Amino acid sequence: MTEKDTDSSPETGSDAAISRRDVLIVTGASIASAGIGGHGANAASSVANIEAPTAQSAKVRLSVNGVSHLLEIDNRQSILDVLRERLQLTGTKKGCNQGACGACTVHLDGKRVNSCLTLAVMHDGAAITTIEGLKQGDTLHPLQAAFVEHEGFQCGYCTSGQIMSGLACITEEHAQSVDDIRFWMSGNICRCGAYPGICAAVRATAQDA
Amino acid sequence: MMPFTVAQVASEREAITSAGGGGRYIAGGTTLIDLMREEVERPSSLVDINRLSLRHIRLERNALVIGALARMAEVAAHPEVRRVHPLIAEALEEGASPQLRNMASIGGNLMQRVRCPYFRMLDAACNKRSPGSGCAAIEGVNGGHAILGTSESCAATHPSDLAVALVALDATMRVRGPQGERRFPIIDLYRLPEDKPHLEHTLRPAELILDVHVPVQPFAVSGRYLKVRDRSSYEFALVSAAAVLDVRNGVVRAARVACGGVGTRPWRMPAVEAALIGQRPTRANFETAAAHATQGARALSGNGYKIALLPRTITRALEMAGEKV
């Protein structure tokens, strides 16, 4: 099943409750082991062939939402993949994986970036804030609450990126008007077209700030 | 993505030595990582230059100097840049997205690779990616392609807005390599595709971009950048124009015009500039001068509209610059 990161410390959000994601992982794994049969061994060895020459990795220290992690990281891993696959912080989404959609937006050393185009090995010592780092206890961050209030989403897939980008937009003072917000939020695509709600949420939060 | 090693370097000398051994420089990585994931680029080693002290932005005696590692966002927001060269700030802010501008370096912006869709499609013919394989764009989808400087081998445009602004402003670039330091006009960084489109630039092996020097001239405060595209932000140019005007006693004394989205490299427009000298800055005179922009232009099946759009874009950019003199 899923391997725990023995080298990541400490575990964040280690509730005993089984999440929807855990159920999906478990289900997927049992289907895979039940269904593949004889091909299982081939698949495993081809993975080994790909992995073998990549001893290229490094120890990297990342502070994520104030929690420090020391991780052995493959050079090819993006910060997005480290967040989702190693630290189980799946609030940050993988959309296009090529820097075009903004779903993976996080704050890296205080600035919004596309985490999909950011190699983790190049950011030893960095401080990262993700969507999971915004709420205070059980209280939503004002911008999160504003997204609910102004219906800044439909399917919700782009929302964490929109919120991280919107927050930066406000601190950069690029939320002075709806036109301003539209220009400075253009790196975040919403395929449901919830833009009016997104702009309203960012504008309202900027005005209250 | 193919496996690769990453060398962290602390000095220019170390960087150049690592690159001399076959490593590729990486700073923001916004182009390179994307292309590596697509396996269009397959470097076996990267040289991470982010620790080098090349992030300076300062006004020297007669030039604005911008370090190769300064990020697009910080250059665009820099008060001195906005004051002496508003054209540079505007060209930067019209490019990419806020997230990408926080990541992308000035050196990397100038070295970014083309956005031709076939360049990224491993099973399509592309002389730039795979020399001698042909060009799928010339008979294919080419609405975004160049009308100036094309060849039978390639018609991809250079995508940098910043490069257009710097070419208009006669900027130079300082580089250092195994043979030492040299400085040259930024226009000379870019090659025409001719029959070797895989050779895109004139940097020698292991040469590292140190900084960009932009001469400061009082009339540069009139500089404007107009970018025409399919949506109003976060999109590459169909046609763009950088325009700077020096108007004294109601007459144009000097003009700088360069365009993007139309050439296989950033395209300076000397014939347009010459036609403006001594003229009054009126729309009619701008139109007459801008008509020179399409000399030698050649359209493909899908980009003929650029021959009409180019002079109109220049005319409007000149009007915008004219409002600031």
Short mmCIF file of C-alpha atoms in Angstrom, two decimals:
data_model
loop_
_atom_site.label_atom_id
_atom_site.label_comp_id
_atom_site.label_asym_id
_atom_site.label_seq_id
_atom_site.Cartn_x
_atom_site.Cartn_y
_atom_site.Cartn_z
CA MET A 1 0.00 0.00 0.00
CA THR A 2 1.19 3.51 0.59
CA GLU A 3 4.64 3.91 1.98
CA LYS A 4 5.04 6.35 4.82
CA ASP A 5 7.91 8.77 4.47
CA THR A 6 10.26 7.51 7.11
CA ASP A 7 12.55 10.46 6.52
CA SER A 8 9.91 13.16 6.70
CA SER A 9 9.41 14.53 10.15
CA PRO A 10 7.03 15.15 11.68
CA GLU A 11 3.93 13.76 10.01
CA THR A 12 1.41 16.49 9.44
CA GLY A 13 -2.27 15.81 9.88
CA SER A 14 -1.77 12.24 11.12
CA ASP A 15 -5.39 11.76 12.13
CA ALA A 16 -6.49 8.18 12.62
CA ALA A 17 -9.53 8.87 10.44
CA ILE A 18 -9.29 7.41 6.93
CA SER A 19 -9.48 10.12 4.28
CA ARG A 20 -11.17 9.85 0.90
CA ARG A 21 -7.70 9.90 -0.66
CA ASP A 22 -6.53 6.92 1.42
CA VAL A 23 -9.55 4.97 0.29
CA LEU A 24 -8.81 5.84 -3.36
CA ILE A 25 -5.17 4.80 -3.00
CA VAL A 26 -6.09 1.52 -1.33
CA THR A 27 -8.77 0.75 -3.91
CA GLY A 28 -6.46 1.57 -6.79
CA ALA A 29 -3.69 -0.61 -5.40
CA SER A 30 -5.95 -3.64 -4.95
CA ILE A 31 -7.34 -3.30 -8.45
CA ALA A 32 -3.80 -3.10 -9.78
CA SER A 33 -2.59 -6.18 -7.90
CA ALA A 34 -5.73 -8.16 -8.73
CA GLY A 35 -5.86 -7.24 -12.40
CA ILE A 36 -2.34 -7.24 -13.79
CA GLY A 37 -1.36 -10.84 -13.18
CA GLY A 38 1.78 -11.89 -15.05
CA HIS A 39 2.57 -8.35 -16.21
CA GLY A 40 3.17 -7.24 -12.65
CA ALA A 41 6.76 -8.48 -12.66
CA ASN A 42 7.54 -6.75 -15.97
CA ALA A 43 6.07 -3.50 -14.80
CA ALA A 44 8.14 -3.68 -11.63
CA SER A 45 11.38 -4.36 -13.49
CA SER A 46 10.82 -1.56 -16.02
CA VAL A 47 10.27 0.82 -13.13
CA ALA A 48 13.54 -0.43 -11.66
CA ASN A 49 15.29 0.25 -14.98
CA ILE A 50 14.05 3.80 -15.06
CA GLU A 51 14.91 4.36 -11.43
CA ALA A 52 18.33 2.72 -11.46
CA PRO A 53 20.45 5.44 -13.12
CA THR A 54 18.76 8.17 -11.09
CA ALA A 55 20.71 7.86 -7.91
CA GLN A 56 20.79 11.59 -8.61
CA SER A 57 19.06 12.95 -5.56
CA ALA A 58 19.83 15.25 -2.66
CA LYS A 59 18.87 15.90 0.92
CA VAL A 60 16.70 19.00 1.04
CA ARG A 61 15.27 20.85 4.00
CA LEU A 62 11.92 22.50 3.37
CA SER A 63 9.78 24.40 5.83
CA VAL A 64 6.16 23.85 4.84
CA ASN A 65 3.49 25.83 6.68
CA GLY A 66 5.96 26.30 9.51
CA VAL A 67 6.87 22.61 9.83
CA SER A 68 10.41 21.60 8.90
CA HIS A 69 11.02 18.51 6.78
CA LEU A 70 14.31 16.87 5.82
CA LEU A 71 13.76 14.85 2.68
CA GLU A 72 15.85 12.84 0.24
CA ILE A 73 14.57 14.14 -3.07
CA ASP A 74 15.00 12.92 -6.64
CA ASN A 75 16.37 15.78 -8.74
CA ARG A 76 13.37 15.56 -11.04
CA GLN A 77 10.76 16.16 -8.35
CA SER A 78 8.93 19.46 -8.41
CA ILE A 79 7.87 21.14 -5.21
CA LEU A 80 4.32 20.27 -6.30
CA ASP A 81 5.14 16.56 -6.36
CA VAL A 82 6.95 16.75 -3.03
CA LEU A 83 3.95 18.43 -1.43
CA ARG A 84 1.42 16.00 -2.83
CA GLU A 85 3.29 12.70 -2.98
CA ARG A 86 5.76 12.95 -0.12
CA LEU A 87 4.04 15.20 2.42
CA GLN A 88 0.45 14.22 1.56
CA LEU A 89 -0.47 17.92 1.28
CA THR A 90 -2.90 17.39 -1.55
CA GLY A 91 -4.64 20.76 -1.31
CA THR A 92 -2.20 22.07 -3.94
CA LYS A 93 -3.43 20.77 -7.29
CA LYS A 94 -1.71 19.53 -10.43
CA GLY A 95 -3.50 20.99 -13.44
CA CYS A 96 -1.40 21.40 -16.58
CA ASN A 97 1.99 20.59 -15.00
CA GLN A 98 3.56 23.13 -17.38
CA GLY A 99 3.12 26.49 -15.71
CA ALA A 100 0.06 27.52 -17.70
CA CYS A 101 -2.92 27.07 -15.36
CA GLY A 102 -1.88 28.23 -11.87
CA ALA A 103 -3.62 25.39 -9.97
CA CYS A 104 -0.30 24.57 -8.29
CA THR A 105 0.34 28.10 -6.96
CA VAL A 106 2.09 28.22 -3.59
CA HIS A 107 4.11 30.89 -1.80
CA LEU A 108 7.83 30.19 -1.95
CA ASP A 109 9.85 32.42 0.37
CA GLY A 110 6.90 34.81 0.41
CA LYS A 111 6.27 34.97 -3.35
CA ARG A 112 3.65 33.21 -5.42
CA VAL A 113 5.11 30.70 -7.86
CA ASN A 114 4.03 27.76 -10.00
CA SER A 115 5.20 24.83 -7.88
CA CYS A 116 5.03 22.49 -10.90
CA LEU A 117 7.98 24.28 -12.55
CA THR A 118 10.03 24.48 -9.38
CA LEU A 119 12.61 21.75 -8.75
CA ALA A 120 12.72 21.00 -5.03
CA VAL A 121 16.47 20.31 -5.06
CA MET A 122 17.06 23.92 -6.09
CA HIS A 123 15.26 25.23 -2.99
CA ASP A 124 17.06 23.79 0.02
CA GLY A 125 16.10 25.85 3.07
CA ALA A 126 13.03 27.42 1.46
CA ALA A 127 9.86 28.35 3.33
CA ILE A 128 6.66 27.29 1.58
CA THR A 129 3.08 28.20 2.38
CA THR A 130 0.28 26.11 0.90
CA ILE A 131 -3.48 26.30 1.13
CA GLU A 132 -3.30 24.01 4.20
CA GLY A 133 -1.31 26.72 5.99
CA LEU A 134 -3.95 29.45 5.79
CA LYS A 135 -6.66 28.62 8.29
CA GLN A 136 -6.20 29.41 11.97
CA GLY A 137 -7.44 26.40 13.91
CA ASP A 138 -10.98 25.82 12.67
CA THR A 139 -11.37 29.36 11.35
CA LEU A 140 -11.04 29.88 7.61
CA HIS A 141 -8.70 32.58 6.37
CA PRO A 142 -10.78 35.66 5.39
CA LEU A 143 -10.02 35.04 1.70
CA GLN A 144 -11.16 31.41 1.99
CA ALA A 145 -14.38 32.61 3.66
CA ALA A 146 -14.83 35.21 0.91
CA PHE A 147 -14.56 32.51 -1.78
CA VAL A 148 -17.45 30.71 -0.07
CA GLU A 149 -19.41 33.94 0.41
CA HIS A 150 -18.97 35.11 -3.23
CA GLU A 151 -19.15 31.67 -4.85
CA GLY A 152 -15.64 31.92 -6.26
CA PHE A 153 -15.71 28.36 -7.59
CA GLN A 154 -17.84 25.65 -9.09
CA CYS A 155 -15.89 22.38 -9.33
CA GLY A 156 -13.22 23.68 -6.95
CA TYR A 157 -10.16 22.20 -8.65
CA CYS A 158 -8.43 25.52 -9.33
CA THR A 159 -9.56 27.08 -6.05
CA SER A 160 -6.52 26.50 -3.84
CA GLY A 161 -4.32 28.03 -6.56
CA GLN A 162 -6.76 30.92 -6.97
CA ILE A 163 -6.72 31.59 -3.23
CA MET A 164 -2.92 31.45 -2.92
CA SER A 165 -2.60 33.74 -5.94
CA GLY A 166 -5.37 36.04 -4.68
CA LEU A 167 -3.68 36.39 -1.33
CA ALA A 168 -0.42 37.40 -3.03
CA CYS A 169 -2.37 39.77 -5.25
CA ILE A 170 -3.70 41.53 -2.15
CA THR A 171 -0.32 41.75 -0.37
CA GLU A 172 1.31 43.02 -3.59
CA GLU A 173 -1.39 45.75 -3.65
CA HIS A 174 -2.59 44.55 -7.04
CA ALA A 175 -6.21 44.29 -5.94
CA GLN A 176 -7.19 47.96 -6.20
CA SER A 177 -10.02 47.34 -8.69
CA VAL A 178 -11.66 44.46 -10.52
CA ASP A 179 -9.64 45.32 -13.67
CA ASP A 180 -6.49 45.29 -11.58
CA ILE A 181 -7.42 41.89 -10.15
CA ARG A 182 -8.26 40.47 -13.57
CA PHE A 183 -4.81 41.44 -14.88
CA TRP A 184 -2.86 40.29 -11.81
CA MET A 185 -4.82 37.03 -11.45
CA SER A 186 -4.40 36.10 -15.12
CA GLY A 187 -1.99 33.28 -14.25
CA ASN A 188 -4.88 31.32 -12.72
CA ILE A 189 -7.29 29.68 -15.11
CA CYS A 190 -10.80 28.58 -14.04
CA ARG A 191 -12.44 26.30 -16.57
CA CYS A 192 -15.82 26.61 -14.82
CA GLY A 193 -15.63 30.34 -15.47
CA ALA A 194 -16.14 31.46 -11.88
CA TYR A 195 -14.14 34.61 -12.55
CA PRO A 196 -16.75 37.16 -11.38
CA GLY A 197 -16.97 35.41 -7.99
CA ILE A 198 -13.19 35.07 -7.75
CA CYS A 199 -12.69 38.78 -8.48
CA ALA A 200 -15.42 39.72 -5.99
CA ALA A 201 -13.86 37.56 -3.25
CA VAL A 202 -10.39 39.03 -3.77
CA ARG A 203 -11.73 42.59 -3.99
CA ALA A 204 -13.86 42.22 -0.84
CA THR A 205 -10.96 40.76 1.14
CA ALA A 206 -8.61 43.51 -0.07
CA GLN A 207 -11.10 46.15 1.04
CA ASP A 208 -11.46 44.60 4.49
CA ALA A 209 -7.70 44.12 4.94
CA MET B 1 11.75 13.58 -17.54
CA MET B 2 15.20 12.06 -18.13
CA PRO B 3 17.51 11.79 -15.12
CA PHE B 4 20.06 14.55 -14.56
CA THR B 5 22.50 15.80 -11.96
CA VAL B 6 22.39 19.26 -10.39
CA ALA B 7 25.56 21.17 -9.57
CA GLN B 8 25.20 23.98 -7.04
CA VAL B 9 27.84 26.59 -7.82
CA ALA B 10 28.97 29.51 -5.68
CA SER B 11 31.11 31.51 -8.12
CA GLU B 12 31.13 32.49 -11.79
CA ARG B 13 34.37 30.57 -12.26
CA GLU B 14 32.81 27.42 -10.80
CA ALA B 15 29.71 27.89 -12.94
CA ILE B 16 31.72 28.27 -16.15
CA THR B 17 33.82 25.21 -15.31
CA SER B 18 30.69 23.13 -14.67
CA ALA B 19 29.06 24.32 -17.88
CA GLY B 20 32.30 23.63 -19.75
CA GLY B 21 31.91 20.00 -18.69
CA GLY B 22 28.53 19.85 -20.43
CA GLY B 23 26.14 21.29 -17.82
CA ARG B 24 23.22 23.55 -18.73
CA TYR B 25 22.70 26.74 -16.76
CA ILE B 26 19.42 26.97 -14.89
CA ALA B 27 17.97 29.95 -13.01
CA GLY B 28 14.16 30.28 -12.82
CA GLY B 29 13.70 27.16 -14.91
CA THR B 30 10.32 28.23 -16.25
CA THR B 31 11.20 27.28 -19.84
CA LEU B 32 13.82 24.62 -19.27
CA ILE B 33 11.94 22.43 -16.76
CA ASP B 34 8.84 22.52 -18.91
CA LEU B 35 10.82 21.43 -21.99
CA MET B 36 12.71 18.77 -20.00
CA ARG B 37 9.43 17.28 -18.84
CA GLU B 38 8.34 17.10 -22.49
CA GLU B 39 11.78 15.62 -23.29
CA VAL B 40 12.35 18.29 -25.92
CA GLU B 41 15.38 19.19 -23.81
CA ARG B 42 17.43 16.36 -22.31
CA PRO B 43 20.40 17.80 -20.43
CA SER B 44 22.24 15.22 -18.34
CA SER B 45 23.42 17.88 -15.92
CA LEU B 46 22.18 21.26 -14.73
CA VAL B 47 24.24 24.06 -13.22
CA ASP B 48 22.15 25.96 -10.68
CA ILE B 49 23.44 29.55 -10.86
CA ASN B 50 20.98 31.11 -8.42
CA ARG B 51 23.62 31.66 -5.73
CA LEU B 52 25.74 33.91 -7.93
CA SER B 53 25.69 37.65 -7.19
CA LEU B 54 24.01 38.65 -10.43
CA ARG B 55 20.75 40.02 -9.12
CA HIS B 56 21.71 43.70 -9.20
CA ILE B 57 19.56 46.46 -10.67
CA ARG B 58 21.32 49.82 -10.64
CA LEU B 59 21.81 53.07 -12.43
CA GLU B 60 25.41 53.63 -13.48
CA ARG B 61 26.73 56.75 -15.15
CA ASN B 62 25.05 56.38 -18.53
CA ALA B 63 23.28 53.08 -18.26
CA LEU B 64 20.71 51.07 -16.42
CA VAL B 65 22.38 47.78 -15.48
CA ILE B 66 20.25 44.71 -14.86
CA GLY B 67 21.81 41.51 -13.49
CA ALA B 68 21.09 38.28 -15.35
CA LEU B 69 19.53 36.72 -12.24
CA ALA B 70 17.19 39.60 -11.39
CA ARG B 71 13.64 38.30 -11.68
CA MET B 72 11.17 39.75 -14.20
CA ALA B 73 8.83 40.90 -11.41
CA GLU B 74 11.50 42.73 -9.44
CA VAL B 75 12.88 44.49 -12.52
CA ALA B 76 9.38 45.56 -13.59
CA ALA B 77 8.62 46.93 -10.11
CA HIS B 78 11.96 48.67 -9.61
CA PRO B 79 11.44 52.44 -9.22
CA GLU B 80 14.57 53.39 -11.22
CA VAL B 81 13.61 51.07 -14.07
CA ARG B 82 10.12 52.58 -14.18
CA ARG B 83 11.54 56.09 -14.08
CA VAL B 84 14.26 55.89 -16.76
CA HIS B 85 13.01 53.01 -18.91
CA PRO B 86 9.24 52.60 -18.55
CA LEU B 87 9.32 50.61 -21.80
CA ILE B 88 11.22 47.81 -20.04
CA ALA B 89 8.77 47.70 -17.12
CA GLU B 90 5.79 47.64 -19.47
CA ALA B 91 7.23 44.92 -21.73
CA LEU B 92 7.98 42.77 -18.66
CA GLU B 93 4.55 43.20 -17.10
CA GLU B 94 2.85 42.34 -20.38
CA GLY B 95 4.68 39.01 -20.46
CA ALA B 96 3.89 35.71 -18.71
CA SER B 97 1.90 35.61 -15.44
CA PRO B 98 2.64 37.08 -12.00
CA GLN B 99 3.79 33.66 -10.75
CA LEU B 100 6.12 33.13 -13.71
CA ARG B 101 7.47 36.68 -13.43
CA ASN B 102 8.42 35.96 -9.81
CA MET B 103 10.44 32.97 -10.99
CA ALA B 104 11.87 33.84 -14.41
CA SER B 105 15.26 35.57 -14.63
CA ILE B 106 16.30 38.24 -17.11
CA GLY B 107 19.02 36.02 -18.60
CA GLY B 108 16.58 33.14 -18.97
CA ASN B 109 13.95 35.38 -20.51
CA LEU B 110 16.39 36.39 -23.25
CA MET B 111 17.42 32.75 -23.78
CA GLN B 112 13.89 31.30 -23.81
CA ARG B 113 13.08 28.95 -26.64
CA VAL B 114 10.38 29.26 -29.27
CA ARG B 115 6.68 28.59 -28.72
CA CYS B 116 6.02 26.91 -32.07
CA PRO B 117 3.72 23.98 -31.20
CA TYR B 118 5.65 21.61 -33.46
CA PHE B 119 8.87 22.32 -31.58
CA ARG B 120 7.26 20.75 -28.52
CA MET B 121 5.66 17.83 -30.39
CA LEU B 122 8.22 15.04 -30.46
CA ASP B 123 6.59 13.23 -33.37
CA ALA B 124 6.37 16.33 -35.61
CA ALA B 125 9.06 17.47 -38.04
CA CYS B 126 11.07 20.35 -36.60
CA ASN B 127 14.47 21.48 -37.85
CA LYS B 128 15.10 23.34 -34.63
CA ARG B 129 14.59 20.31 -32.38
CA SER B 130 15.81 17.69 -34.82
CA PRO B 131 18.01 19.22 -37.57
CA GLY B 132 17.15 18.04 -41.07
CA SER B 133 13.74 16.63 -40.13
CA GLY B 134 11.80 19.40 -41.90
CA CYS B 135 9.35 22.06 -40.71
CA ALA B 136 5.79 21.00 -39.95
CA ALA B 137 4.70 24.62 -39.42
CA ILE B 138 5.35 25.86 -42.96
CA GLU B 139 2.57 23.63 -44.35
CA GLY B 140 0.74 23.33 -41.03
CA VAL B 141 -0.85 25.52 -38.35
CA ASN B 142 1.15 28.74 -38.62
CA GLY B 143 -1.12 31.61 -37.60
CA GLY B 144 1.31 32.66 -34.88
CA HIS B 145 4.44 32.42 -37.00
CA ALA B 146 6.86 34.97 -38.36
CA ILE B 147 6.62 37.04 -41.54
CA LEU B 148 10.14 38.48 -41.33
CA GLY B 149 13.45 36.62 -41.26
CA THR B 150 11.92 33.25 -42.09
CA SER B 151 13.54 30.55 -44.21
CA GLU B 152 12.45 27.28 -45.82
CA SER B 153 13.65 25.63 -42.60
CA CYS B 154 11.89 27.61 -39.85
CA ALA B 155 9.37 30.38 -39.25
CA ALA B 156 9.09 30.38 -35.45
CA THR B 157 9.00 33.78 -33.73
CA HIS B 158 11.19 34.68 -30.80
CA PRO B 159 8.75 34.94 -27.87
CA SER B 160 10.47 37.44 -25.54
CA ASP B 161 8.81 40.84 -25.05
CA LEU B 162 11.78 42.04 -23.02
CA ALA B 163 14.14 41.33 -25.92
CA VAL B 164 12.02 43.56 -28.19
CA ALA B 165 12.26 46.43 -25.70
CA LEU B 166 16.01 45.95 -25.21
CA VAL B 167 16.67 45.83 -28.95
CA ALA B 168 14.72 49.08 -29.38
CA LEU B 169 16.82 50.68 -26.63
CA ASP B 170 20.21 49.60 -28.10
CA ALA B 171 21.00 47.52 -25.01
CA THR B 172 24.16 45.47 -24.75
CA MET B 173 24.90 42.25 -22.90
CA ARG B 174 27.96 41.36 -20.82
CA VAL B 175 28.94 37.69 -20.79
CA ARG B 176 31.82 35.67 -19.36
CA GLY B 177 33.17 32.36 -20.60
CA PRO B 178 36.29 30.21 -20.52
CA GLN B 179 38.02 32.78 -22.77
CA GLY B 180 37.07 35.75 -20.62
CA GLU B 181 34.56 38.55 -20.73
CA ARG B 182 32.98 40.29 -23.72
CA ARG B 183 30.11 42.67 -24.42
CA PHE B 184 27.93 42.98 -27.52
CA PRO B 185 24.58 44.45 -28.66
CA ILE B 186 21.63 42.25 -27.66
CA ILE B 187 20.40 42.18 -31.25
CA ASP B 188 23.56 40.18 -32.05
CA LEU B 189 22.62 37.49 -29.53
CA TYR B 190 20.00 36.16 -31.95
CA ARG B 191 20.67 34.35 -35.22
CA LEU B 192 18.36 34.16 -38.19
CA PRO B 193 17.25 30.56 -38.79
CA GLU B 194 18.50 30.33 -42.43
CA ASP B 195 19.28 26.64 -42.99
CA LYS B 196 20.40 26.01 -39.40
CA PRO B 197 17.47 26.90 -37.12
CA HIS B 198 18.88 24.71 -34.35
CA LEU B 199 21.57 27.38 -33.88
CA GLU B 200 19.56 30.08 -32.14
CA HIS B 201 22.08 32.34 -30.45
CA THR B 202 25.70 33.45 -30.59
CA LEU B 203 26.83 32.57 -27.07
CA ARG B 204 29.97 30.41 -27.07
CA PRO B 205 30.09 27.17 -25.08
CA ALA B 206 29.83 27.73 -21.31
CA GLU B 207 29.39 31.51 -21.65
CA LEU B 208 27.38 32.93 -18.77
CA ILE B 209 25.23 36.06 -19.10
CA LEU B 210 26.31 38.53 -16.39
CA ASP B 211 24.11 41.55 -17.02
CA VAL B 212 22.35 43.79 -19.49
CA HIS B 213 23.34 47.45 -20.02
CA VAL B 214 20.69 49.83 -21.31
CA PRO B 215 21.90 53.30 -22.31
CA VAL B 216 19.97 56.04 -20.52
CA GLN B 217 18.65 58.80 -22.78
CA PRO B 218 16.25 61.47 -21.54
CA PHE B 219 13.70 60.78 -24.29
CA ALA B 220 13.41 57.12 -23.26
CA VAL B 221 10.73 58.19 -20.77
CA SER B 222 8.36 58.25 -23.74
CA GLY B 223 8.82 54.51 -24.32
CA ARG B 224 5.71 52.37 -24.68
CA TYR B 225 5.06 48.71 -25.45
CA LEU B 226 1.89 47.63 -27.21
CA LYS B 227 1.14 43.91 -27.33
CA VAL B 228 -1.67 42.61 -29.53
CA ARG B 229 -2.80 39.08 -28.70
CA ASP B 230 -5.71 36.67 -28.46
CA ARG B 231 -6.55 37.67 -24.88
CA SER B 232 -5.65 40.78 -22.97
CA SER B 233 -3.10 39.29 -20.58
CA TYR B 234 -0.97 36.17 -20.08
CA GLU B 235 -0.57 35.40 -23.76
CA PHE B 236 2.22 35.60 -26.31
CA ALA B 237 2.15 38.40 -28.86
CA LEU B 238 0.59 38.07 -32.28
CA VAL B 239 2.24 41.41 -33.01
CA SER B 240 3.92 43.75 -30.55
CA ALA B 241 5.67 47.09 -30.92
CA ALA B 242 8.10 48.99 -28.73
CA ALA B 243 8.19 52.70 -29.56
CA VAL B 244 10.29 55.58 -28.24
CA LEU B 245 10.09 59.13 -29.57
CA ASP B 246 12.21 62.24 -29.13
CA VAL B 247 10.12 65.21 -30.17
CA ARG B 248 11.50 68.74 -29.98
CA ASN B 249 9.78 71.89 -31.25
CA GLY B 250 7.00 69.76 -32.68
CA VAL B 251 9.33 67.64 -34.81
CA VAL B 252 10.60 64.06 -34.36
CA ARG B 253 14.34 64.21 -33.68
CA ALA B 254 14.86 60.52 -32.93
CA ALA B 255 12.75 57.36 -32.94
CA ARG B 256 13.27 53.78 -31.83
CA VAL B 257 10.94 51.08 -33.06
CA ALA B 258 11.22 47.30 -32.63
CA CYS B 259 8.62 44.58 -33.00
CA GLY B 260 7.80 41.14 -31.65
CA GLY B 261 5.58 38.33 -32.89
CA VAL B 262 6.57 39.01 -36.49
CA GLY B 263 10.25 38.09 -36.76
CA THR B 264 12.34 35.00 -36.21
CA ARG B 265 14.25 37.24 -33.84
CA PRO B 266 13.32 40.56 -32.16
CA TRP B 267 12.93 42.90 -35.10
CA ARG B 268 14.30 46.44 -35.17
CA MET B 269 12.62 48.71 -37.73
CA PRO B 270 15.30 51.13 -39.05
CA ALA B 271 13.27 52.11 -42.16
CA VAL B 272 10.32 53.12 -39.98
CA GLU B 273 12.61 55.12 -37.68
CA ALA B 274 14.28 56.91 -40.61
CA ALA B 275 10.92 57.87 -42.10
CA LEU B 276 9.89 59.56 -38.85
CA ILE B 277 12.89 61.86 -38.52
CA GLY B 278 12.02 65.48 -39.22
CA GLN B 279 8.27 64.76 -39.36
CA ARG B 280 5.56 66.15 -37.14
CA PRO B 281 4.23 63.50 -34.71
CA THR B 282 0.82 63.06 -36.32
CA ARG B 283 -1.17 59.90 -36.93
CA ALA B 284 -0.86 60.34 -40.70
CA ASN B 285 2.92 60.60 -40.47
CA PHE B 286 3.08 57.59 -38.14
CA GLU B 287 1.03 55.57 -40.65
CA THR B 288 3.27 56.56 -43.55
CA ALA B 289 6.38 55.62 -41.60
CA ALA B 290 4.88 52.36 -40.27
CA ALA B 291 4.14 51.21 -43.83
CA HIS B 292 7.90 50.57 -44.20
CA ALA B 293 7.70 47.82 -41.57
CA THR B 294 6.51 45.14 -43.95
CA GLN B 295 9.32 45.53 -46.50
CA GLY B 296 10.42 41.99 -47.33
CA ALA B 297 7.63 40.39 -45.29
CA ARG B 298 6.47 36.98 -46.46
CA ALA B 299 3.27 35.37 -45.23
CA LEU B 300 2.57 31.68 -44.75
CA SER B 301 -0.90 30.14 -45.20
CA GLY B 302 -2.23 31.28 -41.81
CA ASN B 303 -0.44 34.48 -40.83
CA GLY B 304 -1.19 36.92 -43.66
CA TYR B 305 -3.17 39.06 -41.22
CA LYS B 306 0.12 40.08 -39.61
CA ILE B 307 1.07 42.05 -42.72
CA ALA B 308 -1.93 44.30 -42.05
CA LEU B 309 -1.66 44.19 -38.27
CA LEU B 310 2.03 45.08 -38.04
CA PRO B 311 1.91 48.67 -39.36
CA ARG B 312 -1.28 49.36 -37.40
CA THR B 313 0.33 48.15 -34.18
CA ILE B 314 3.37 50.34 -34.80
CA THR B 315 1.16 53.35 -35.55
CA ARG B 316 -0.71 52.94 -32.28
CA ALA B 317 2.48 52.36 -30.28
CA LEU B 318 3.91 55.58 -31.78
CA GLU B 319 0.74 57.44 -30.82
CA MET B 320 1.07 56.12 -27.26
CA ALA B 321 4.71 57.23 -27.10
CA GLY B 322 3.74 60.57 -28.62
CA GLU B 323 1.33 61.20 -25.75
CA LYS B 324 4.23 61.06 -23.31
CA VAL B 325 6.62 63.51 -24.99
#
